[in-house]
XYZ file of N, CA and C in Angstrom:
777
model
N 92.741 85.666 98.281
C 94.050 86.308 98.214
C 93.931 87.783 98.616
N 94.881 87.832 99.290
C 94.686 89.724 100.111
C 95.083 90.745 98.610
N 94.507 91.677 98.548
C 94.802 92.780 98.175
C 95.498 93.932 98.338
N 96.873 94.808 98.111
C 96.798 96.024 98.316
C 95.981 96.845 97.649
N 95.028 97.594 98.561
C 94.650 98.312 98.091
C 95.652 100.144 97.874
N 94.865 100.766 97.058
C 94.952 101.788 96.597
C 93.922 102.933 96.730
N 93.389 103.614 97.615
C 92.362 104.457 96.505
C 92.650 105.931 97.350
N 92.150 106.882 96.155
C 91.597 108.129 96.666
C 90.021 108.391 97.133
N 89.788 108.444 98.216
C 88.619 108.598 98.764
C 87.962 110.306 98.431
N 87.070 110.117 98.395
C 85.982 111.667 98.216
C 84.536 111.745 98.504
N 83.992 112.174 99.697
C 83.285 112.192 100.199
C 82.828 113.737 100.262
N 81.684 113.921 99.020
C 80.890 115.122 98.819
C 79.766 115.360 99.799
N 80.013 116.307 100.973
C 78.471 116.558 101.475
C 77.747 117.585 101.166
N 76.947 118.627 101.809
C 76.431 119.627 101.500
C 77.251 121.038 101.596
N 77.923 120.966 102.457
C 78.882 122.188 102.116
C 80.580 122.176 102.103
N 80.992 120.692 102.627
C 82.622 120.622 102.608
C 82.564 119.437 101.708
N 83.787 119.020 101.185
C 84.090 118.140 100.427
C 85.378 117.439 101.404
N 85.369 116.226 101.832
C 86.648 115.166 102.855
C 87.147 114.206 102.222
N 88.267 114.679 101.691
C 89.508 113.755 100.962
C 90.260 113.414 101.586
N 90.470 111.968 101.417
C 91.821 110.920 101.841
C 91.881 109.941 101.247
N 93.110 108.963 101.535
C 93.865 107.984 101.001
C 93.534 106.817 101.556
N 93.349 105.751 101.147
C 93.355 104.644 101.623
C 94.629 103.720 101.283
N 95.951 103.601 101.859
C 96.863 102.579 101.520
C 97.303 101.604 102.894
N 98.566 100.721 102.313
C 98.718 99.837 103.647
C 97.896 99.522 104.977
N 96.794 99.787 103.865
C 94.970 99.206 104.871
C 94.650 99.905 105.969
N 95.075 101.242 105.694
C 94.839 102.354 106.636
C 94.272 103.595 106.398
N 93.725 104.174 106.235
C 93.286 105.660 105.879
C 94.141 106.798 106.335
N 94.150 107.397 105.053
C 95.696 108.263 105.268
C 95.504 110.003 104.898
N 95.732 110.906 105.585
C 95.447 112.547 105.522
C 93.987 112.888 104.874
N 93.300 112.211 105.695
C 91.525 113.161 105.491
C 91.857 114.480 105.776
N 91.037 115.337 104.625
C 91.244 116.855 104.722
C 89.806 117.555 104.301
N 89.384 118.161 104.654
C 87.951 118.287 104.032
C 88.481 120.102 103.992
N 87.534 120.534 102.518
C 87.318 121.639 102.216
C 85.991 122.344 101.668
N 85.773 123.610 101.964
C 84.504 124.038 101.865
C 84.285 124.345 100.146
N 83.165 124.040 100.044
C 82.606 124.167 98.550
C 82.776 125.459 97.922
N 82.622 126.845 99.309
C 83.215 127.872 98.747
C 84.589 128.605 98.611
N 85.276 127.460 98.771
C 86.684 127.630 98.941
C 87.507 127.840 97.201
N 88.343 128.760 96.837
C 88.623 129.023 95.894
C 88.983 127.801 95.202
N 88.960 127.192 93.905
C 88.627 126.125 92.933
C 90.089 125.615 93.252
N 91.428 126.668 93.162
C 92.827 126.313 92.670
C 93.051 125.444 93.962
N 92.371 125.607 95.146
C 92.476 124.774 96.588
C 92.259 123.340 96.621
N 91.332 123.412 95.964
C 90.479 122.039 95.664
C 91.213 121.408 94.737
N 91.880 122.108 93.746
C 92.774 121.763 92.829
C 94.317 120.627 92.926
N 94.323 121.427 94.691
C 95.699 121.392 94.975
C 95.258 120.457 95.603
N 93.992 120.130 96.447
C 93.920 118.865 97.833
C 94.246 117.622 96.711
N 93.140 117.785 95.755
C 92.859 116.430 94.840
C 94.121 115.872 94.402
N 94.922 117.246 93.771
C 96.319 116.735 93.134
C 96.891 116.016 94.159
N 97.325 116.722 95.224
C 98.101 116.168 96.269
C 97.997 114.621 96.447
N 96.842 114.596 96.722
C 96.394 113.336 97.481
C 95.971 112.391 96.564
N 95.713 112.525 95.270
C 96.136 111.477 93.907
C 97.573 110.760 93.639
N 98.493 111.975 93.960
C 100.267 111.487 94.134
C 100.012 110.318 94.998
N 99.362 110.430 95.569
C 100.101 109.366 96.935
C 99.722 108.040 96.933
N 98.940 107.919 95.853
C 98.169 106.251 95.406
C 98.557 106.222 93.971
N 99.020 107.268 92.804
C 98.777 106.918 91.528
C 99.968 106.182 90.933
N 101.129 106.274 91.523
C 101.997 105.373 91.431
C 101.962 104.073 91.635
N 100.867 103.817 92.342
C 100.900 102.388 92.898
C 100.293 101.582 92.342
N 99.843 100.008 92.310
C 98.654 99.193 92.194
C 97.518 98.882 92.470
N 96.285 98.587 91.718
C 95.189 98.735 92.177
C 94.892 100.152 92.868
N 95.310 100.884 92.011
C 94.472 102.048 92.530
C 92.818 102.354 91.664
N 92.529 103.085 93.076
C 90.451 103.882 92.038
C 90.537 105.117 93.162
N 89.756 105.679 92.457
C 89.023 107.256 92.789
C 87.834 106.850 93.382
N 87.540 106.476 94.484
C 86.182 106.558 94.845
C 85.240 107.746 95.516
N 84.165 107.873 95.136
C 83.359 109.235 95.061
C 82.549 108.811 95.527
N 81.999 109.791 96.781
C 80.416 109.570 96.829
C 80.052 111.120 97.356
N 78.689 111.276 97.021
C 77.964 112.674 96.721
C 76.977 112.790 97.518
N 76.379 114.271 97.920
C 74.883 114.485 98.287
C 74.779 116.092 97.743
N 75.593 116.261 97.063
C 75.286 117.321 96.473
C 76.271 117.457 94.711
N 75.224 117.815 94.246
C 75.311 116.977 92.609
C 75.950 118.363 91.777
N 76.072 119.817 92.456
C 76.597 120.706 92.135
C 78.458 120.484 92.234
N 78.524 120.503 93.492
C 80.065 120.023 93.662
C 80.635 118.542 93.275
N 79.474 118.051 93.048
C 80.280 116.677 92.561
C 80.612 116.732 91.269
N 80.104 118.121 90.149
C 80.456 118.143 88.877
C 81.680 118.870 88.955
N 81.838 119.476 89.795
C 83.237 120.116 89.667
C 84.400 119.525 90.107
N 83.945 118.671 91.259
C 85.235 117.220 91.835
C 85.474 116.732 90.469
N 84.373 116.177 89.582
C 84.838 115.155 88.982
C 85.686 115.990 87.536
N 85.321 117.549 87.212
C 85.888 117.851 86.475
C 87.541 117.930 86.624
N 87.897 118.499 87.746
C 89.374 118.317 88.535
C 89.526 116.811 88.204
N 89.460 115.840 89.179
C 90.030 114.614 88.968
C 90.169 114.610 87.278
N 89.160 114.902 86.393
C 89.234 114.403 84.607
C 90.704 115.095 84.296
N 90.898 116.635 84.989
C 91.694 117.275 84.400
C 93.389 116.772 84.934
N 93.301 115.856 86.094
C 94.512 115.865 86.494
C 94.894 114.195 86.503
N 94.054 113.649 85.369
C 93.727 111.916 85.243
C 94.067 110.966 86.022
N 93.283 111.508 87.023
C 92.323 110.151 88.244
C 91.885 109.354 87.309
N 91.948 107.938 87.792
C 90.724 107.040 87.537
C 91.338 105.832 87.673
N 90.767 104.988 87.957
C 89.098 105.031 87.083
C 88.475 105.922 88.553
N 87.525 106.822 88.207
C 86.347 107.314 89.141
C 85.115 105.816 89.528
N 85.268 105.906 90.490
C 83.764 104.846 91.069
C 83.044 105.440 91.701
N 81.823 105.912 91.536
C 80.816 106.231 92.690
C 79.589 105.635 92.941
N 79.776 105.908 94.105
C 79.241 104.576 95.093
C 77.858 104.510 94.759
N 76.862 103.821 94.877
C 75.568 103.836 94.739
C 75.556 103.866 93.106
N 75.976 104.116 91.911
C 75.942 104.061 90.920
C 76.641 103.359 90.000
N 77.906 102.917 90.592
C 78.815 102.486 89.895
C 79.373 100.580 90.785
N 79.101 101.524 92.647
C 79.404 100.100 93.241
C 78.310 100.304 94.698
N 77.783 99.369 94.804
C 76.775 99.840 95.581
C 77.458 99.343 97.229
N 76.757 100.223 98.139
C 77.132 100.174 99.445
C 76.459 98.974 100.281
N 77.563 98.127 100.791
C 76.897 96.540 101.295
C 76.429 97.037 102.500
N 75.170 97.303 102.593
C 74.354 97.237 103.739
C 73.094 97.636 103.122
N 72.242 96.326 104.037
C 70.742 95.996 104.313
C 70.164 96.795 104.424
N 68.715 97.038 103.755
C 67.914 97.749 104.059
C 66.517 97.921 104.138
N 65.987 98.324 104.908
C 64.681 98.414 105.781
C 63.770 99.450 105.658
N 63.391 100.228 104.603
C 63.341 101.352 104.045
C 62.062 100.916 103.026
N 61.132 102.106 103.354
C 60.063 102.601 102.350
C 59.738 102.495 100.744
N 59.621 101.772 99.962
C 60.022 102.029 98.545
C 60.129 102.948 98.127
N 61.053 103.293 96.910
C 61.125 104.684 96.378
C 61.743 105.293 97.043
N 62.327 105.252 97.862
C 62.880 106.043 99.385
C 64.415 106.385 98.694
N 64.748 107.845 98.699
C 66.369 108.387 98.244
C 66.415 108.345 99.289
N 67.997 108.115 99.236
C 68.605 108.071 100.844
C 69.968 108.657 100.685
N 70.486 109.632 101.203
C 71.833 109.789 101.184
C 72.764 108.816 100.922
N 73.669 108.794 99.939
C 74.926 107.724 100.218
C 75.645 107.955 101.070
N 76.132 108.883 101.984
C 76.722 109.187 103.161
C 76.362 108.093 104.345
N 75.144 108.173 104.317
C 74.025 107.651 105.407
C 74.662 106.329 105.057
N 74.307 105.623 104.179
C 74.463 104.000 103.939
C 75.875 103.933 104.053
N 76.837 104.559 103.955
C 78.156 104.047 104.373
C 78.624 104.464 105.541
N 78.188 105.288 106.195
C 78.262 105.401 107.834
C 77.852 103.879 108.184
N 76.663 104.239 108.074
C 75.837 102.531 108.191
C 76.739 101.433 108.341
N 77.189 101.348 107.066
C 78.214 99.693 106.843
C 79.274 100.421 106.954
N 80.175 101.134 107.422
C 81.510 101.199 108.255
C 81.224 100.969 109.911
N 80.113 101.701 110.393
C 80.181 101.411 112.039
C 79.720 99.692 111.993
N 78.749 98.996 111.300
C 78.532 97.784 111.649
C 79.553 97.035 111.106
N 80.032 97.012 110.060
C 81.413 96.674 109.899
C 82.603 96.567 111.156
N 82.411 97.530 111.603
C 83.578 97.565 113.126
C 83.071 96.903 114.024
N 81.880 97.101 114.338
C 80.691 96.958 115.644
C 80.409 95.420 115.617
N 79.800 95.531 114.311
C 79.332 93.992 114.726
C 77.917 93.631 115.643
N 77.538 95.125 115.494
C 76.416 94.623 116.524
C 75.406 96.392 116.597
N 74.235 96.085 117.266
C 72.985 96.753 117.020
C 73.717 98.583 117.582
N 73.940 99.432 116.370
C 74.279 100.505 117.011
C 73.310 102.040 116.478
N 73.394 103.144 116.985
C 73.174 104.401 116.119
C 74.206 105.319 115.545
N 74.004 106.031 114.607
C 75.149 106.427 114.067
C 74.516 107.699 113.566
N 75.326 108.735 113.872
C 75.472 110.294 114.521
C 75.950 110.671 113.592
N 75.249 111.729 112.340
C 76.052 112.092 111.482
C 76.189 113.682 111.755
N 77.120 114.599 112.377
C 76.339 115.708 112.284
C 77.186 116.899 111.790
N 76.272 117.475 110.803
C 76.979 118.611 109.601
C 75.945 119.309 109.658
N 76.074 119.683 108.412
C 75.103 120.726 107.699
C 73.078 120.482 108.196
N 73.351 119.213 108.189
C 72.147 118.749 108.678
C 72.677 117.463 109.706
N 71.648 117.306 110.757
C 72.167 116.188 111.693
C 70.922 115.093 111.831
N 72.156 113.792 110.944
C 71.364 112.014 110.952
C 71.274 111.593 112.154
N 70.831 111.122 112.475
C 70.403 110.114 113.708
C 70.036 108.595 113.310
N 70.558 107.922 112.855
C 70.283 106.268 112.192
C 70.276 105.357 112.482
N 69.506 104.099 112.588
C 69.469 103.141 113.343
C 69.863 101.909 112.011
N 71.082 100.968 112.993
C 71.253 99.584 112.470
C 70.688 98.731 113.553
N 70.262 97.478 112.805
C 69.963 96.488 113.913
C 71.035 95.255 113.861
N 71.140 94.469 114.447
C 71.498 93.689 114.724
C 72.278 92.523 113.781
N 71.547 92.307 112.935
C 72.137 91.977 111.341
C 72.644 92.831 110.573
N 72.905 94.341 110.996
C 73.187 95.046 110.097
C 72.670 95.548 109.139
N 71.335 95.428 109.062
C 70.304 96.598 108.187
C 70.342 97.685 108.760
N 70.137 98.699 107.688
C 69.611 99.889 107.668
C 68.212 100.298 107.662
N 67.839 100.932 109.041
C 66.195 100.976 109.133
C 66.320 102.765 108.762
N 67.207 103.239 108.684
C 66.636 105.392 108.665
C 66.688 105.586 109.594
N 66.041 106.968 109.991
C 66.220 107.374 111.536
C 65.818 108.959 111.461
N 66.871 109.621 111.441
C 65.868 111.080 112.036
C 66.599 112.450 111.337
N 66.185 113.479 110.682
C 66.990 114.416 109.906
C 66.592 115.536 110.721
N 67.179 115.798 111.004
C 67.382 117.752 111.634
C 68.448 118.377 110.980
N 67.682 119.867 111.597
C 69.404 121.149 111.115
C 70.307 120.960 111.929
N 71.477 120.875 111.575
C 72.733 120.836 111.989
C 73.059 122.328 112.918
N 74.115 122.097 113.778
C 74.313 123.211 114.427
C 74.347 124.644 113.683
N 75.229 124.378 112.729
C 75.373 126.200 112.630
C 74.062 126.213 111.524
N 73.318 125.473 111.020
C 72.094 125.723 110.476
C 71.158 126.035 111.263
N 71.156 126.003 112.233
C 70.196 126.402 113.233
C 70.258 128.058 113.972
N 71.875 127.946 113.887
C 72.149 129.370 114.200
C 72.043 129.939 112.894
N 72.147 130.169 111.989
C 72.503 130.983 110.692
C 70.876 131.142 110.828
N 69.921 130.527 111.113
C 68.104 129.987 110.716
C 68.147 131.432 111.769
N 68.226 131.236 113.212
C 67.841 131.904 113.785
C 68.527 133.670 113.562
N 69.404 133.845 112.864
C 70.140 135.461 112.907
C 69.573 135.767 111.720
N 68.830 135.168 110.630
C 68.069 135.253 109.494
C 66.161 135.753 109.552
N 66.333 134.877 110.888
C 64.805 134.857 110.786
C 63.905 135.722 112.043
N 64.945 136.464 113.163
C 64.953 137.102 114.043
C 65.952 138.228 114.191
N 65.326 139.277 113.764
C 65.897 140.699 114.055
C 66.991 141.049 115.272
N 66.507 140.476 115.928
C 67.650 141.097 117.282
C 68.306 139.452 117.870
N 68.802 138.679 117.345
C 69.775 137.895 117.164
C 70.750 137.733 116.404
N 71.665 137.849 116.796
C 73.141 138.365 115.854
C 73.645 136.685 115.228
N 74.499 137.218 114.159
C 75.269 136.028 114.110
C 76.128 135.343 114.921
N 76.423 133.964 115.155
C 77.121 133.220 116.136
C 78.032 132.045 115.335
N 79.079 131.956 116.078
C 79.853 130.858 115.062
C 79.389 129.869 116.266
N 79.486 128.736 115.898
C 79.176 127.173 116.385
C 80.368 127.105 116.896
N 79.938 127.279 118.528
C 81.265 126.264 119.854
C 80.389 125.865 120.879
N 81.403 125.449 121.658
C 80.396 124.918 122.728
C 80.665 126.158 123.806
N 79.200 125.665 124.438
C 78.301 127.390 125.268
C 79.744 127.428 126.906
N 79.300 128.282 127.156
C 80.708 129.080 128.489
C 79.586 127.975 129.389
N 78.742 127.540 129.628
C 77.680 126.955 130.450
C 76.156 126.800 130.019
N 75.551 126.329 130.347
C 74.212 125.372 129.985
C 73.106 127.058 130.228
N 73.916 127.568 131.164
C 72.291 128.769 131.142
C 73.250 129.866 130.587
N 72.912 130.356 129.207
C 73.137 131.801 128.798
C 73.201 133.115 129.412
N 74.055 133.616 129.611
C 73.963 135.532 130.292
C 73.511 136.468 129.387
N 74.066 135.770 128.085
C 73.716 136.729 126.735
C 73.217 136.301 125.583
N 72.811 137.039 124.866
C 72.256 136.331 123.765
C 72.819 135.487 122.762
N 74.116 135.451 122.666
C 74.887 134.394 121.755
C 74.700 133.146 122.750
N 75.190 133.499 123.725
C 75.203 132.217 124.605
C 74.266 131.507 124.802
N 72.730 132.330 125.067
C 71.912 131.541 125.004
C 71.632 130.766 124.017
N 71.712 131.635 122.827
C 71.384 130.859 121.617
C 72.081 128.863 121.342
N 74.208 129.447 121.665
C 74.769 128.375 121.697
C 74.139 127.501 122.584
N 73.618 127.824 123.749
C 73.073 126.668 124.657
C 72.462 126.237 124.710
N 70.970 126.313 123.369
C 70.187 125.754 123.103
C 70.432 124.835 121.885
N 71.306 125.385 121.267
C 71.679 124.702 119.618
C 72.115 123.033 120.556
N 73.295 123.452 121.055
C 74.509 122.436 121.675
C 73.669 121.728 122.335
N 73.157 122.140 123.452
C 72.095 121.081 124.617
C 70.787 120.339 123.513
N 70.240 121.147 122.776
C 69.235 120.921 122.048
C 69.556 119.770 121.281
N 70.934 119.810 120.630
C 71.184 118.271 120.072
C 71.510 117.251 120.494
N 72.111 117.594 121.742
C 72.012 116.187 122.526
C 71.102 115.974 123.299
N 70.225 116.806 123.363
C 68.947 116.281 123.774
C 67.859 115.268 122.577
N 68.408 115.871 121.636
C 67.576 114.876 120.684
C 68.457 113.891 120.038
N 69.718 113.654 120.169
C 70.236 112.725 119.938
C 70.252 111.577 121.020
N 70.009 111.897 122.170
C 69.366 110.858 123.623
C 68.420 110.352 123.274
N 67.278 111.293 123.421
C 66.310 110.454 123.307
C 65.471 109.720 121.840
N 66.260 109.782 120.598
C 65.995 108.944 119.897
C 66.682 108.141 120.043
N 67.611 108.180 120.758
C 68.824 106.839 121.441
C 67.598 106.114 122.038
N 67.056 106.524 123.006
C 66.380 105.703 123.698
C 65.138 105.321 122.831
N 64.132 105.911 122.562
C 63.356 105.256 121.396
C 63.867 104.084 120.762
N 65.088 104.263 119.904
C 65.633 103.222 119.335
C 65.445 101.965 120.276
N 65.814 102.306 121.061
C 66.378 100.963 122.251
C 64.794 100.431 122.984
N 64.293 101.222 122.963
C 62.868 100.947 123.251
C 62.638 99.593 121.609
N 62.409 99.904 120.787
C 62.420 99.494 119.358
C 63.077 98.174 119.375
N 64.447 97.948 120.010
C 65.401 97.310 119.646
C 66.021 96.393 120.561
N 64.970 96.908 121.717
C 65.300 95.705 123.302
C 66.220 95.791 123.906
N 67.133 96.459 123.409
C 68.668 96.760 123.882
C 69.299 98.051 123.803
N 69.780 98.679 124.206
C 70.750 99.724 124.186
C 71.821 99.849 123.407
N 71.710 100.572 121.825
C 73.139 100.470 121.312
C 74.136 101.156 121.265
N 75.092 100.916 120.839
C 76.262 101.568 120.625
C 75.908 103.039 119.649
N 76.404 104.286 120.269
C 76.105 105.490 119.482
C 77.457 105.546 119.557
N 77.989 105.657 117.629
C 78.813 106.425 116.891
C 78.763 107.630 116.351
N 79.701 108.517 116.488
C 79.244 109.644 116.013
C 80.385 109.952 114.479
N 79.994 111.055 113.570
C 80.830 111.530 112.742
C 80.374 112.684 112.152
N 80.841 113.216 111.301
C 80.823 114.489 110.585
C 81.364 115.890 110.956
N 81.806 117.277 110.516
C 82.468 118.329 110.897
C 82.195 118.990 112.802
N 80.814 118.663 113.049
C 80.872 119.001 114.555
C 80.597 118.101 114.940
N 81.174 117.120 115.383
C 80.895 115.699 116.146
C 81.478 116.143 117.442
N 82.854 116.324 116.888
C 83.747 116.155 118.237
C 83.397 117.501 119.640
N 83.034 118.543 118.925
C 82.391 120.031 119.601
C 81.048 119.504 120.165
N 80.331 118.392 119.834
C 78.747 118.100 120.351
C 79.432 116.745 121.529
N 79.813 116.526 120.691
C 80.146 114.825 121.654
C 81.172 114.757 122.492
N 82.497 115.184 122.149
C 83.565 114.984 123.215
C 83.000 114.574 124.609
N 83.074 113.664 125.137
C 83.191 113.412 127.268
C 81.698 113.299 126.903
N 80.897 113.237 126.332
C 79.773 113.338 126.248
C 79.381 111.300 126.227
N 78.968 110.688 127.746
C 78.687 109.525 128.410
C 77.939 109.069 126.781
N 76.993 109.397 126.451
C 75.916 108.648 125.749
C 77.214 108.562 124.167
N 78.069 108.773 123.485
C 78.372 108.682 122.472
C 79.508 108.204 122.524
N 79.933 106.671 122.277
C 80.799 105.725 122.727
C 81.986 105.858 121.711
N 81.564 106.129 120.651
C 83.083 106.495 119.470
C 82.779 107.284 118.668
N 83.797 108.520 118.165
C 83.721 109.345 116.949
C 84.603 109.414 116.253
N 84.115 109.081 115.320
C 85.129 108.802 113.988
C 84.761 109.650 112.894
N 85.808 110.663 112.938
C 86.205 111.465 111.429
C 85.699 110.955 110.421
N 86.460 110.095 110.461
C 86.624 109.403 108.951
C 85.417 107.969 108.851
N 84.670 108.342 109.024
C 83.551 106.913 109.089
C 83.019 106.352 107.579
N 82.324 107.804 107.272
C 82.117 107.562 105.644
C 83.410 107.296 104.224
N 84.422 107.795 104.758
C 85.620 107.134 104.019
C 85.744 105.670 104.470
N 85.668 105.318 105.735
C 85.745 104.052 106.013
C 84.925 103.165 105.213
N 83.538 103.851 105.277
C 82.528 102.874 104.372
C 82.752 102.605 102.795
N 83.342 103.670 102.314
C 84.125 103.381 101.128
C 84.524 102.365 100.619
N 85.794 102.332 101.828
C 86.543 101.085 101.626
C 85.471 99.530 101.766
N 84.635 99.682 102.849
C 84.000 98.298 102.738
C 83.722 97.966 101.710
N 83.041 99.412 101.063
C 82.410 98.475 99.570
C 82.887 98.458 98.702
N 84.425 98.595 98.790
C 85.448 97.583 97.916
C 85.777 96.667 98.110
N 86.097 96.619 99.392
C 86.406 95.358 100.063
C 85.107 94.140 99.746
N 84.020 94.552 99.795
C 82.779 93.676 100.063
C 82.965 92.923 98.156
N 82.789 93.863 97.492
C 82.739 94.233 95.946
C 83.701 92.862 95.869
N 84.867 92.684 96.378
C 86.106 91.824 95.821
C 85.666 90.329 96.470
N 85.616 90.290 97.360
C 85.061 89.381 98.069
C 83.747 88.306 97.241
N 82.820 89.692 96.801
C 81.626 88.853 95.910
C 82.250 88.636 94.480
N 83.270 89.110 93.922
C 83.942 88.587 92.641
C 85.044 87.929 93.135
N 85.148 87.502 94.315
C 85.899 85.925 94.323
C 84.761 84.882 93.906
């Protein structure tokens, strides 16, 4: 029997927090805000976007975290403005996708629901592009396990690394470079950050595919996806909202195994 669902989605990373709605089986006003963003903001996204499911049926708060500082303060908001029930993922409902992984091995919950939202869509052997604060590189195979894949600094971590750790490099905000060869020193810098990640997001593409006999599908997501990837041949879809998507699977999956 179909479900309406309900939920408020919350997806904690390392420095923004991306809230949205899941109703009429669609994902509805993702908004992400920075961790150092004044509290009453955060106050106001959560409230907002609680209205818009708490009236309804079958509603949940679903949460997932990689940083355990802001997730005490999400969850204090939601207590104060009575969300719930709160579910978070990996603790409360675990994320349906396979895995291929080291024992003992922590793994981002971000990571595993990228994972099972792109193979969820896909259906088939892809990589999946997470790139923020730090930038995933992850391989599914073919059945849809999760094998890991590759952690680097994220763009503006790389710039903030370099105006920190070198005297005569200034600060730079993260865009994409005027052209591939620098005149100046911001530029150069941008043109190594920008080229530099899709240079290593290629060729662990290809590794993979070396690995995997086939060539897969690269998804991309997270705050600079669209600034790295746009028109960019090697990265076939980017989706905002991927890890909210994965959310939903593992409710969806969750109901399915309690039929």
């Amino acid at each position: 029997m179909s479900v309406n669902l309900n939920l408020l989605l919350i997806n904690i990373g390392n420095t923004r927090t991306q809230v949205g709605t899941f109703r009429d089986d669609k994902i509805h006003n993702p908004e992400s805000i920075c961790h150092s963003a004044p509290q009453r903001e955060l106050e106001q996204l959560l409230a907002q976007s609680y209205a818009e499911v708490s009236d309804k049926s079958n509603v949940m708060v679903l949460l997932s975290s990689v940083n355990s500082r802001a997730k005490q303060e999400v969850t204090q908001v939601l207590r104060g403005i009575e969300a719930q029930p709160i579910v978070v993922l990996e603790e409360d409902l675990p994320v349906p996708v396979g895995r291929q992984l080291d024992p003992e091995t922590i793994i981002g919950t971000d990571r595993l629901l990228n994972a099972s939202a792109a193979f969820a869509h896909l259906k088939q052997t892809c990589v999946v592009v997470d790139a923020g604060t730090a930038i995933t590189v992850d391989y599914v195979d073919g059945a849809g396990t999760f094998h890991g894949g590759a952690i680097g600094p994220g763009a503006k971590t790389m710039l903030q690394s370099m105006h920190q750790h070198a005297e005569q490099l200034p600060e730079v905000s993260f865009q994409k470079p005027d052209e591939p060869i620098g005149h100046n020193t911001s530029q150069a810098m941008l043109s190594a950050v920008f080229y530099g990640i899709r240079g290593m997001v290629r060729e662990l593409t290809e590794q993979y595919a070396l690995h995997a006999g086939a060539y897969p599908v690269v998804v991309a997501t997270g705050g600079d996806a669209d600034v790295l990837f746009k028109d960019y041949e090697l990265v076939e879809h980017i989706v905002p909202e991927l890890t909210l998507l994965g959310m939903v699977e593992a409710v969806k999956a969750q109901m399915k195994k309690d039929d």
